[in-house]
Amino acid sequence: MTSSLPPNKRYIATHDANGKSVYAPSPDQVYRSAGNAGSIARSYSVANIPVEMGHEEDIKAYLAGPESVSSFQRPEIVVPTEGGKNFGSNLMVIDLKPGGYSGLHRTVSIDYSICVIGTIIHELDSGERVTLKPGDHIVQRGTNHRWINGSETEPARFVAVTLPCVPFDIAGKQLEEVHTPDESGYKPKL
Protein backbone atom coordinates (compact mmCIF):
# COMPACT_ATOMS: atom_id res chain seq x y z
CA MET A 1 0.00 0.00 0.00
CA THR A 2 1.30 3.43 -0.92
CA SER A 3 -0.85 5.43 1.50
CA SER A 4 -0.03 6.63 4.99
CA LEU A 5 -3.74 6.39 5.89
CA PRO A 6 -4.89 3.24 7.68
CA PRO A 7 -6.56 0.70 5.40
CA ASN A 8 -10.34 0.48 5.42
CA LYS A 9 -12.09 -2.61 6.70
CA ARG A 10 -14.58 -4.07 4.26
CA TYR A 11 -17.44 -6.24 5.51
CA ILE A 12 -19.60 -8.23 3.09
CA ALA A 13 -23.00 -9.20 4.47
CA THR A 14 -24.66 -12.35 3.10
CA HIS A 15 -26.77 -15.31 4.28
CA ASP A 16 -25.94 -18.68 5.79
CA ALA A 17 -27.59 -21.99 4.82
CA ASN A 18 -30.40 -21.32 7.33
CA GLY A 19 -31.19 -17.90 5.85
CA LYS A 20 -29.66 -15.92 8.70
CA SER A 21 -27.71 -12.78 7.85
CA VAL A 22 -23.96 -13.25 8.40
CA TYR A 23 -20.67 -11.68 7.33
CA ALA A 24 -18.74 -13.46 4.57
CA PRO A 25 -14.96 -13.88 4.82
CA SER A 26 -13.34 -10.87 3.20
CA PRO A 27 -9.60 -10.48 2.52
CA ASP A 28 -7.81 -7.20 3.08
CA GLN A 29 -8.29 -4.68 0.31
CA VAL A 30 -5.57 -4.64 -2.33
CA TYR A 31 -4.20 -1.13 -2.78
CA ARG A 32 -2.34 -0.26 -5.97
CA SER A 33 -0.32 2.75 -6.96
CA ALA A 34 -2.26 5.50 -8.75
CA GLY A 35 0.82 7.38 -9.98
CA ASN A 36 0.96 11.05 -8.99
CA ALA A 37 -2.33 10.72 -7.12
CA GLY A 38 -1.47 8.11 -4.47
CA SER A 39 -3.21 4.72 -4.21
CA ILE A 40 -6.51 3.10 -5.06
CA ALA A 41 -8.38 -0.02 -3.98
CA ARG A 42 -11.33 -1.70 -5.67
CA SER A 43 -13.39 -2.31 -2.55
CA TYR A 44 -16.15 -4.18 -4.38
CA SER A 45 -17.34 -4.60 -7.92
CA VAL A 46 -20.08 -6.36 -9.83
CA ALA A 47 -20.13 -7.21 -13.52
CA ASN A 48 -23.82 -6.62 -14.17
CA ILE A 49 -26.79 -4.64 -12.93
CA PRO A 50 -29.13 -5.98 -11.74
CA VAL A 51 -26.67 -7.99 -9.67
CA GLU A 52 -26.78 -11.80 -9.61
CA MET A 53 -26.38 -12.56 -5.88
CA GLY A 54 -27.87 -16.10 -5.85
CA HIS A 55 -25.37 -18.71 -4.68
CA GLU A 56 -23.05 -15.76 -3.84
CA GLU A 57 -22.13 -15.38 -7.52
CA ASP A 58 -21.10 -11.72 -6.99
CA ILE A 59 -18.83 -12.59 -4.05
CA LYS A 60 -17.23 -15.49 -5.95
CA ALA A 61 -16.47 -13.25 -8.95
CA TYR A 62 -15.05 -10.50 -6.76
CA LEU A 63 -12.78 -12.86 -4.82
CA ALA A 64 -11.68 -14.76 -7.96
CA GLY A 65 -8.48 -14.23 -9.92
CA PRO A 66 -7.78 -11.27 -12.21
CA GLU A 67 -11.25 -10.91 -13.72
CA SER A 68 -12.83 -7.59 -14.64
CA VAL A 69 -14.63 -7.32 -11.29
CA SER A 70 -11.97 -8.89 -9.08
CA SER A 71 -10.33 -7.27 -6.09
CA PHE A 72 -7.03 -8.42 -7.61
CA GLN A 73 -7.55 -6.67 -10.96
CA ARG A 74 -5.61 -3.43 -11.30
CA PRO A 75 -8.23 -0.97 -10.06
CA GLU A 76 -9.20 1.78 -12.42
CA ILE A 77 -12.07 4.13 -11.92
CA VAL A 78 -13.73 2.46 -14.85
CA VAL A 79 -16.91 0.44 -14.94
CA PRO A 80 -16.47 -3.25 -15.86
CA THR A 81 -17.31 -3.93 -19.50
CA GLU A 82 -18.68 -6.77 -21.55
CA GLY A 83 -18.43 -6.67 -25.33
CA GLY A 84 -17.44 -3.01 -25.24
CA LYS A 85 -20.53 -2.01 -23.25
CA ASN A 86 -20.57 -1.00 -19.59
CA PHE A 87 -22.81 -3.11 -17.37
CA GLY A 88 -21.41 -3.23 -13.83
CA SER A 89 -20.36 -1.02 -10.95
CA ASN A 90 -17.34 -0.36 -8.75
CA LEU A 91 -16.86 0.77 -5.16
CA MET A 92 -13.43 2.40 -4.97
CA VAL A 93 -11.34 3.84 -2.12
CA ILE A 94 -8.90 6.47 -3.39
CA ASP A 95 -6.11 7.83 -1.17
CA LEU A 96 -4.45 11.01 -2.40
CA LYS A 97 -0.93 11.49 -1.12
CA PRO A 98 0.08 14.97 0.13
CA GLY A 99 0.19 17.21 -2.95
CA GLY A 100 -1.11 14.29 -5.08
CA TYR A 101 -3.29 14.73 -8.15
CA SER A 102 -4.76 12.65 -10.95
CA GLY A 103 -4.58 13.29 -14.67
CA LEU A 104 -7.69 14.57 -16.42
CA HIS A 105 -10.09 11.72 -17.12
CA ARG A 106 -13.66 11.04 -18.20
CA THR A 107 -15.61 7.80 -17.89
CA VAL A 108 -18.87 6.61 -19.42
CA SER A 109 -20.53 6.52 -16.04
CA ILE A 110 -22.26 8.41 -13.30
CA ASP A 111 -20.06 8.47 -10.20
CA TYR A 112 -20.85 9.34 -6.60
CA SER A 113 -17.66 10.47 -4.84
CA ILE A 114 -17.58 11.37 -1.14
CA CYS A 115 -14.67 13.02 0.67
CA VAL A 116 -14.05 11.16 3.94
CA ILE A 117 -10.63 12.42 5.10
CA GLY A 118 -8.78 15.66 4.38
CA THR A 119 -9.37 18.35 1.77
CA ILE A 120 -9.89 17.40 -1.86
CA ILE A 121 -10.17 19.69 -4.86
CA HIS A 122 -12.31 18.52 -7.80
CA GLU A 123 -11.24 20.36 -10.97
CA LEU A 124 -13.07 20.32 -14.31
CA ASP A 125 -11.43 20.74 -17.72
CA SER A 126 -13.09 24.19 -17.87
CA GLY A 127 -10.91 25.24 -14.92
CA GLU A 128 -13.84 25.40 -12.51
CA ARG A 129 -13.17 23.79 -9.12
CA VAL A 130 -14.78 23.00 -5.82
CA THR A 131 -13.11 22.13 -2.53
CA LEU A 132 -14.49 19.15 -0.66
CA LYS A 133 -14.28 18.58 3.09
CA PRO A 134 -15.35 15.33 4.82
CA GLY A 135 -18.96 14.60 3.96
CA ASP A 136 -18.97 16.78 0.83
CA HIS A 137 -19.56 14.89 -2.37
CA ILE A 138 -19.63 15.10 -6.16
CA VAL A 139 -22.14 13.65 -8.58
CA GLN A 140 -19.83 13.07 -11.54
CA ARG A 141 -21.82 12.90 -14.81
CA GLY A 142 -19.33 11.95 -17.53
CA THR A 143 -17.36 15.19 -17.22
CA ASN A 144 -13.62 15.54 -17.76
CA HIS A 145 -12.06 16.11 -14.33
CA ARG A 146 -9.12 15.58 -12.01
CA TRP A 147 -8.70 15.03 -8.28
CA ILE A 148 -6.20 17.08 -6.25
CA ASN A 149 -5.21 16.71 -2.60
CA GLY A 150 -5.70 20.20 -1.15
CA SER A 151 -2.82 19.70 1.30
CA GLU A 152 0.91 19.45 0.69
CA THR A 153 1.42 17.78 4.10
CA GLU A 154 -1.60 15.55 4.86
CA PRO A 155 -3.11 12.63 2.91
CA ALA A 156 -6.77 12.68 1.83
CA ARG A 157 -9.29 9.96 1.00
CA PHE A 158 -12.48 9.75 -0.98
CA VAL A 159 -14.84 6.90 -1.73
CA ALA A 160 -16.42 6.58 -5.19
CA VAL A 161 -19.18 4.43 -6.66
CA THR A 162 -19.21 4.21 -10.47
CA LEU A 163 -22.29 3.11 -12.41
CA PRO A 164 -22.54 2.83 -16.19
CA CYS A 165 -24.51 5.35 -18.19
CA VAL A 166 -25.84 5.36 -21.72
CA PRO A 167 -23.39 7.40 -23.85
CA PHE A 168 -24.88 10.74 -24.85
CA ASP A 169 -24.02 13.69 -27.08
CA ILE A 170 -21.74 16.42 -25.65
CA ALA A 171 -21.32 19.36 -28.04
CA GLY A 172 -21.58 17.11 -31.10
CA LYS A 173 -19.41 14.25 -29.79
CA GLN A 174 -20.54 11.01 -28.21
CA LEU A 175 -19.41 10.53 -24.58
CA GLU A 176 -16.42 8.19 -24.46
CA GLU A 177 -13.81 7.24 -21.90
CA VAL A 178 -10.70 9.45 -21.97
CA HIS A 179 -7.55 9.37 -19.82
CA THR A 180 -5.23 12.29 -20.57
CA PRO A 181 -1.61 11.57 -19.69
CA ASP A 182 -0.13 13.80 -17.00
CA GLU A 183 0.86 17.10 -18.51
CA SER A 184 4.58 17.72 -18.33
CA GLY A 185 5.26 20.30 -15.67
CA TYR A 186 1.64 20.47 -14.44
CA LYS A 187 1.49 21.57 -10.82
CA PRO A 188 -1.95 22.09 -9.31
CA LYS A 189 -2.70 25.36 -7.53
CA LEU A 190 -3.93 24.74 -4.00
PDB file of C-alpha atoms in Angstrom:
ATOM      1  CA  MET A   1       0.000   0.000   0.000  1.00  0.00           C
ATOM      2  CA  THR A   2       1.301   3.426  -0.921  1.00  0.00           C
ATOM      3  CA  SER A   3      -0.850   5.433   1.501  1.00  0.00           C
ATOM      4  CA  SER A   4      -0.033   6.630   4.990  1.00  0.00           C
ATOM      5  CA  LEU A   5      -3.741   6.387   5.887  1.00  0.00           C
ATOM      6  CA  PRO A   6      -4.891   3.241   7.676  1.00  0.00           C
ATOM      7  CA  PRO A   7      -6.564   0.696   5.396  1.00  0.00           C
ATOM      8  CA  ASN A   8     -10.342   0.479   5.421  1.00  0.00           C
ATOM      9  CA  LYS A   9     -12.091  -2.610   6.702  1.00  0.00           C
ATOM     10  CA  ARG A  10     -14.583  -4.072   4.264  1.00  0.00           C
ATOM     11  CA  TYR A  11     -17.439  -6.245   5.514  1.00  0.00           C
ATOM     12  CA  ILE A  12     -19.598  -8.233   3.088  1.00  0.00           C
ATOM     13  CA  ALA A  13     -23.003  -9.204   4.474  1.00  0.00           C
ATOM     14  CA  THR A  14     -24.657 -12.347   3.098  1.00  0.00           C
ATOM     15  CA  HIS A  15     -26.770 -15.314   4.284  1.00  0.00           C
ATOM     16  CA  ASP A  16     -25.943 -18.681   5.793  1.00  0.00           C
ATOM     17  CA  ALA A  17     -27.595 -21.993   4.818  1.00  0.00           C
ATOM     18  CA  ASN A  18     -30.400 -21.316   7.331  1.00  0.00           C
ATOM     19  CA  GLY A  19     -31.193 -17.903   5.847  1.00  0.00           C
ATOM     20  CA  LYS A  20     -29.655 -15.924   8.702  1.00  0.00           C
ATOM     21  CA  SER A  21     -27.709 -12.780   7.851  1.00  0.00           C
ATOM     22  CA  VAL A  22     -23.960 -13.253   8.396  1.00  0.00           C
ATOM     23  CA  TYR A  23     -20.667 -11.680   7.325  1.00  0.00           C
ATOM     24  CA  ALA A  24     -18.735 -13.461   4.568  1.00  0.00           C
ATOM     25  CA  PRO A  25     -14.964 -13.880   4.825  1.00  0.00           C
ATOM     26  CA  SER A  26     -13.336 -10.867   3.198  1.00  0.00           C
ATOM     27  CA  PRO A  27      -9.602 -10.482   2.523  1.00  0.00           C
ATOM     28  CA  ASP A  28      -7.814  -7.195   3.078  1.00  0.00           C
ATOM     29  CA  GLN A  29      -8.290  -4.675   0.314  1.00  0.00           C
ATOM     30  CA  VAL A  30      -5.567  -4.642  -2.331  1.00  0.00           C
ATOM     31  CA  TYR A  31      -4.198  -1.128  -2.785  1.00  0.00           C
ATOM     32  CA  ARG A  32      -2.338  -0.262  -5.974  1.00  0.00           C
ATOM     33  CA  SER A  33      -0.322   2.755  -6.958  1.00  0.00           C
ATOM     34  CA  ALA A  34      -2.258   5.496  -8.746  1.00  0.00           C
ATOM     35  CA  GLY A  35       0.815   7.377  -9.976  1.00  0.00           C
ATOM     36  CA  ASN A  36       0.962  11.054  -8.992  1.00  0.00           C
ATOM     37  CA  ALA A  37      -2.331  10.720  -7.122  1.00  0.00           C
ATOM     38  CA  GLY A  38      -1.473   8.109  -4.469  1.00  0.00           C
ATOM     39  CA  SER A  39      -3.207   4.719  -4.209  1.00  0.00           C
ATOM     40  CA  ILE A  40      -6.507   3.098  -5.064  1.00  0.00           C
ATOM     41  CA  ALA A  41      -8.377  -0.025  -3.983  1.00  0.00           C
ATOM     42  CA  ARG A  42     -11.334  -1.695  -5.673  1.00  0.00           C
ATOM     43  CA  SER A  43     -13.392  -2.306  -2.548  1.00  0.00           C
ATOM     44  CA  TYR A  44     -16.145  -4.181  -4.376  1.00  0.00           C
ATOM     45  CA  SER A  45     -17.337  -4.598  -7.916  1.00  0.00           C
ATOM     46  CA  VAL A  46     -20.077  -6.361  -9.827  1.00  0.00           C
ATOM     47  CA  ALA A  47     -20.135  -7.207 -13.515  1.00  0.00           C
ATOM     48  CA  ASN A  48     -23.824  -6.620 -14.174  1.00  0.00           C
ATOM     49  CA  ILE A  49     -26.787  -4.635 -12.930  1.00  0.00           C
ATOM     50  CA  PRO A  50     -29.128  -5.983 -11.736  1.00  0.00           C
ATOM     51  CA  VAL A  51     -26.668  -7.985  -9.668  1.00  0.00           C
ATOM     52  CA  GLU A  52     -26.784 -11.803  -9.611  1.00  0.00           C
ATOM     53  CA  MET A  53     -26.385 -12.565  -5.879  1.00  0.00           C
ATOM     54  CA  GLY A  54     -27.866 -16.095  -5.849  1.00  0.00           C
ATOM     55  CA  HIS A  55     -25.367 -18.708  -4.675  1.00  0.00           C
ATOM     56  CA  GLU A  56     -23.052 -15.757  -3.838  1.00  0.00           C
ATOM     57  CA  GLU A  57     -22.127 -15.380  -7.524  1.00  0.00           C
ATOM     58  CA  ASP A  58     -21.099 -11.723  -6.987  1.00  0.00           C
ATOM     59  CA  ILE A  59     -18.827 -12.587  -4.049  1.00  0.00           C
ATOM     60  CA  LYS A  60     -17.229 -15.485  -5.953  1.00  0.00           C
ATOM     61  CA  ALA A  61     -16.468 -13.247  -8.950  1.00  0.00           C
ATOM     62  CA  TYR A  62     -15.052 -10.495  -6.761  1.00  0.00           C
ATOM     63  CA  LEU A  63     -12.782 -12.859  -4.820  1.00  0.00           C
ATOM     64  CA  ALA A  64     -11.684 -14.756  -7.964  1.00  0.00           C
ATOM     65  CA  GLY A  65      -8.475 -14.235  -9.922  1.00  0.00           C
ATOM     66  CA  PRO A  66      -7.776 -11.272 -12.211  1.00  0.00           C
ATOM     67  CA  GLU A  67     -11.253 -10.908 -13.720  1.00  0.00           C
ATOM     68  CA  SER A  68     -12.831  -7.590 -14.639  1.00  0.00           C
ATOM     69  CA  VAL A  69     -14.632  -7.321 -11.286  1.00  0.00           C
ATOM     70  CA  SER A  70     -11.965  -8.887  -9.080  1.00  0.00           C
ATOM     71  CA  SER A  71     -10.326  -7.268  -6.086  1.00  0.00           C
ATOM     72  CA  PHE A  72      -7.028  -8.423  -7.608  1.00  0.00           C
ATOM     73  CA  GLN A  73      -7.554  -6.670 -10.962  1.00  0.00           C
ATOM     74  CA  ARG A  74      -5.615  -3.427 -11.296  1.00  0.00           C
ATOM     75  CA  PRO A  75      -8.226  -0.972 -10.063  1.00  0.00           C
ATOM     76  CA  GLU A  76      -9.203   1.776 -12.416  1.00  0.00           C
ATOM     77  CA  ILE A  77     -12.075   4.133 -11.921  1.00  0.00           C
ATOM     78  CA  VAL A  78     -13.731   2.457 -14.848  1.00  0.00           C
ATOM     79  CA  VAL A  79     -16.911   0.443 -14.942  1.00  0.00           C
ATOM     80  CA  PRO A  80     -16.471  -3.254 -15.858  1.00  0.00           C
ATOM     81  CA  THR A  81     -17.307  -3.934 -19.503  1.00  0.00           C
ATOM     82  CA  GLU A  82     -18.684  -6.771 -21.552  1.00  0.00           C
ATOM     83  CA  GLY A  83     -18.434  -6.674 -25.329  1.00  0.00           C
ATOM     84  CA  GLY A  84     -17.440  -3.005 -25.242  1.00  0.00           C
ATOM     85  CA  LYS A  85     -20.533  -2.010 -23.247  1.00  0.00           C
ATOM     86  CA  ASN A  86     -20.570  -1.001 -19.593  1.00  0.00           C
ATOM     87  CA  PHE A  87     -22.807  -3.109 -17.375  1.00  0.00           C
ATOM     88  CA  GLY A  88     -21.408  -3.228 -13.833  1.00  0.00           C
ATOM     89  CA  SER A  89     -20.361  -1.023 -10.954  1.00  0.00           C
ATOM     90  CA  ASN A  90     -17.338  -0.356  -8.749  1.00  0.00           C
ATOM     91  CA  LEU A  91     -16.856   0.765  -5.159  1.00  0.00           C
ATOM     92  CA  MET A  92     -13.432   2.400  -4.973  1.00  0.00           C
ATOM     93  CA  VAL A  93     -11.343   3.836  -2.120  1.00  0.00           C
ATOM     94  CA  ILE A  94      -8.896   6.465  -3.388  1.00  0.00           C
ATOM     95  CA  ASP A  95      -6.107   7.826  -1.174  1.00  0.00           C
ATOM     96  CA  LEU A  96      -4.450  11.007  -2.396  1.00  0.00           C
ATOM     97  CA  LYS A  97      -0.927  11.494  -1.117  1.00  0.00           C
ATOM     98  CA  PRO A  98       0.077  14.967   0.129  1.00  0.00           C
ATOM     99  CA  GLY A  99       0.186  17.207  -2.953  1.00  0.00           C
ATOM    100  CA  GLY A 100      -1.115  14.294  -5.083  1.00  0.00           C
ATOM    101  CA  TYR A 101      -3.293  14.727  -8.151  1.00  0.00           C
ATOM    102  CA  SER A 102      -4.758  12.646 -10.952  1.00  0.00           C
ATOM    103  CA  GLY A 103      -4.583  13.287 -14.669  1.00  0.00           C
ATOM    104  CA  LEU A 104      -7.688  14.574 -16.422  1.00  0.00           C
ATOM    105  CA  HIS A 105     -10.092  11.724 -17.122  1.00  0.00           C
ATOM    106  CA  ARG A 106     -13.659  11.039 -18.203  1.00  0.00           C
ATOM    107  CA  THR A 107     -15.611   7.800 -17.889  1.00  0.00           C
ATOM    108  CA  VAL A 108     -18.874   6.605 -19.422  1.00  0.00           C
ATOM    109  CA  SER A 109     -20.530   6.525 -16.035  1.00  0.00           C
ATOM    110  CA  ILE A 110     -22.259   8.414 -13.296  1.00  0.00           C
ATOM    111  CA  ASP A 111     -20.057   8.472 -10.196  1.00  0.00           C
ATOM    112  CA  TYR A 112     -20.853   9.337  -6.599  1.00  0.00           C
ATOM    113  CA  SER A 113     -17.658  10.471  -4.836  1.00  0.00           C
ATOM    114  CA  ILE A 114     -17.584  11.367  -1.137  1.00  0.00           C
ATOM    115  CA  CYS A 115     -14.665  13.019   0.667  1.00  0.00           C
ATOM    116  CA  VAL A 116     -14.055  11.157   3.945  1.00  0.00           C
ATOM    117  CA  ILE A 117     -10.629  12.416   5.095  1.00  0.00           C
ATOM    118  CA  GLY A 118      -8.784  15.659   4.377  1.00  0.00           C
ATOM    119  CA  THR A 119      -9.374  18.354   1.773  1.00  0.00           C
ATOM    120  CA  ILE A 120      -9.893  17.398  -1.864  1.00  0.00           C
ATOM    121  CA  ILE A 121     -10.166  19.690  -4.864  1.00  0.00           C
ATOM    122  CA  HIS A 122     -12.309  18.521  -7.802  1.00  0.00           C
ATOM    123  CA  GLU A 123     -11.237  20.360 -10.965  1.00  0.00           C
ATOM    124  CA  LEU A 124     -13.074  20.315 -14.313  1.00  0.00           C
ATOM    125  CA  ASP A 125     -11.431  20.740 -17.715  1.00  0.00           C
ATOM    126  CA  SER A 126     -13.093  24.194 -17.869  1.00  0.00           C
ATOM    127  CA  GLY A 127     -10.906  25.238 -14.923  1.00  0.00           C
ATOM    128  CA  GLU A 128     -13.838  25.396 -12.511  1.00  0.00           C
ATOM    129  CA  ARG A 129     -13.170  23.792  -9.117  1.00  0.00           C
ATOM    130  CA  VAL A 130     -14.781  23.004  -5.821  1.00  0.00           C
ATOM    131  CA  THR A 131     -13.105  22.134  -2.534  1.00  0.00           C
ATOM    132  CA  LEU A 132     -14.485  19.153  -0.661  1.00  0.00           C
ATOM    133  CA  LYS A 133     -14.275  18.578   3.088  1.00  0.00           C
ATOM    134  CA  PRO A 134     -15.346  15.330   4.822  1.00  0.00           C
ATOM    135  CA  GLY A 135     -18.956  14.595   3.965  1.00  0.00           C
ATOM    136  CA  ASP A 136     -18.971  16.779   0.831  1.00  0.00           C
ATOM    137  CA  HIS A 137     -19.560  14.885  -2.369  1.00  0.00           C
ATOM    138  CA  ILE A 138     -19.634  15.098  -6.160  1.00  0.00           C
ATOM    139  CA  VAL A 139     -22.143  13.649  -8.584  1.00  0.00           C
ATOM    140  CA  GLN A 140     -19.826  13.071 -11.540  1.00  0.00           C
ATOM    141  CA  ARG A 141     -21.815  12.900 -14.812  1.00  0.00           C
ATOM    142  CA  GLY A 142     -19.333  11.949 -17.528  1.00  0.00           C
ATOM    143  CA  THR A 143     -17.358  15.187 -17.216  1.00  0.00           C
ATOM    144  CA  ASN A 144     -13.621  15.539 -17.759  1.00  0.00           C
ATOM    145  CA  HIS A 145     -12.061  16.113 -14.335  1.00  0.00           C
ATOM    146  CA  ARG A 146      -9.118  15.585 -12.012  1.00  0.00           C
ATOM    147  CA  TRP A 147      -8.703  15.033  -8.276  1.00  0.00           C
ATOM    148  CA  ILE A 148      -6.203  17.084  -6.248  1.00  0.00           C
ATOM    149  CA  ASN A 149      -5.215  16.710  -2.602  1.00  0.00           C
ATOM    150  CA  GLY A 150      -5.702  20.202  -1.150  1.00  0.00           C
ATOM    151  CA  SER A 151      -2.822  19.699   1.304  1.00  0.00           C
ATOM    152  CA  GLU A 152       0.913  19.445   0.691  1.00  0.00           C
ATOM    153  CA  THR A 153       1.420  17.776   4.099  1.00  0.00           C
ATOM    154  CA  GLU A 154      -1.600  15.547   4.861  1.00  0.00           C
ATOM    155  CA  PRO A 155      -3.108  12.634   2.914  1.00  0.00           C
ATOM    156  CA  ALA A 156      -6.768  12.680   1.830  1.00  0.00           C
ATOM    157  CA  ARG A 157      -9.294   9.955   1.004  1.00  0.00           C
ATOM    158  CA  PHE A 158     -12.483   9.750  -0.982  1.00  0.00           C
ATOM    159  CA  VAL A 159     -14.842   6.895  -1.731  1.00  0.00           C
ATOM    160  CA  ALA A 160     -16.417   6.578  -5.194  1.00  0.00           C
ATOM    161  CA  VAL A 161     -19.177   4.433  -6.658  1.00  0.00           C
ATOM    162  CA  THR A 162     -19.212   4.209 -10.466  1.00  0.00           C
ATOM    163  CA  LEU A 163     -22.286   3.115 -12.408  1.00  0.00           C
ATOM    164  CA  PRO A 164     -22.545   2.828 -16.192  1.00  0.00           C
ATOM    165  CA  CYS A 165     -24.512   5.347 -18.195  1.00  0.00           C
ATOM    166  CA  VAL A 166     -25.839   5.361 -21.715  1.00  0.00           C
ATOM    167  CA  PRO A 167     -23.393   7.402 -23.847  1.00  0.00           C
ATOM    168  CA  PHE A 168     -24.879  10.740 -24.853  1.00  0.00           C
ATOM    169  CA  ASP A 169     -24.017  13.689 -27.078  1.00  0.00           C
ATOM    170  CA  ILE A 170     -21.737  16.420 -25.652  1.00  0.00           C
ATOM    171  CA  ALA A 171     -21.316  19.363 -28.039  1.00  0.00           C
ATOM    172  CA  GLY A 172     -21.575  17.113 -31.101  1.00  0.00           C
ATOM    173  CA  LYS A 173     -19.407  14.251 -29.794  1.00  0.00           C
ATOM    174  CA  GLN A 174     -20.537  11.010 -28.208  1.00  0.00           C
ATOM    175  CA  LEU A 175     -19.414  10.533 -24.582  1.00  0.00           C
ATOM    176  CA  GLU A 176     -16.417   8.191 -24.457  1.00  0.00           C
ATOM    177  CA  GLU A 177     -13.810   7.238 -21.901  1.00  0.00           C
ATOM    178  CA  VAL A 178     -10.702   9.455 -21.973  1.00  0.00           C
ATOM    179  CA  HIS A 179      -7.553   9.374 -19.820  1.00  0.00           C
ATOM    180  CA  THR A 180      -5.234  12.286 -20.571  1.00  0.00           C
ATOM    181  CA  PRO A 181      -1.606  11.573 -19.694  1.00  0.00           C
ATOM    182  CA  ASP A 182      -0.133  13.796 -17.003  1.00  0.00           C
ATOM    183  CA  GLU A 183       0.860  17.101 -18.505  1.00  0.00           C
ATOM    184  CA  SER A 184       4.581  17.715 -18.326  1.00  0.00           C
ATOM    185  CA  GLY A 185       5.263  20.304 -15.667  1.00  0.00           C
ATOM    186  CA  TYR A 186       1.642  20.466 -14.438  1.00  0.00           C
ATOM    187  CA  LYS A 187       1.487  21.566 -10.822  1.00  0.00           C
ATOM    188  CA  PRO A 188      -1.955  22.087  -9.306  1.00  0.00           C
ATOM    189  CA  LYS A 189      -2.696  25.356  -7.530  1.00  0.00           C
ATOM    190  CA  LEU A 190      -3.928  24.742  -4.005  1.00  0.00           C
TER     191      LEU A 190
END
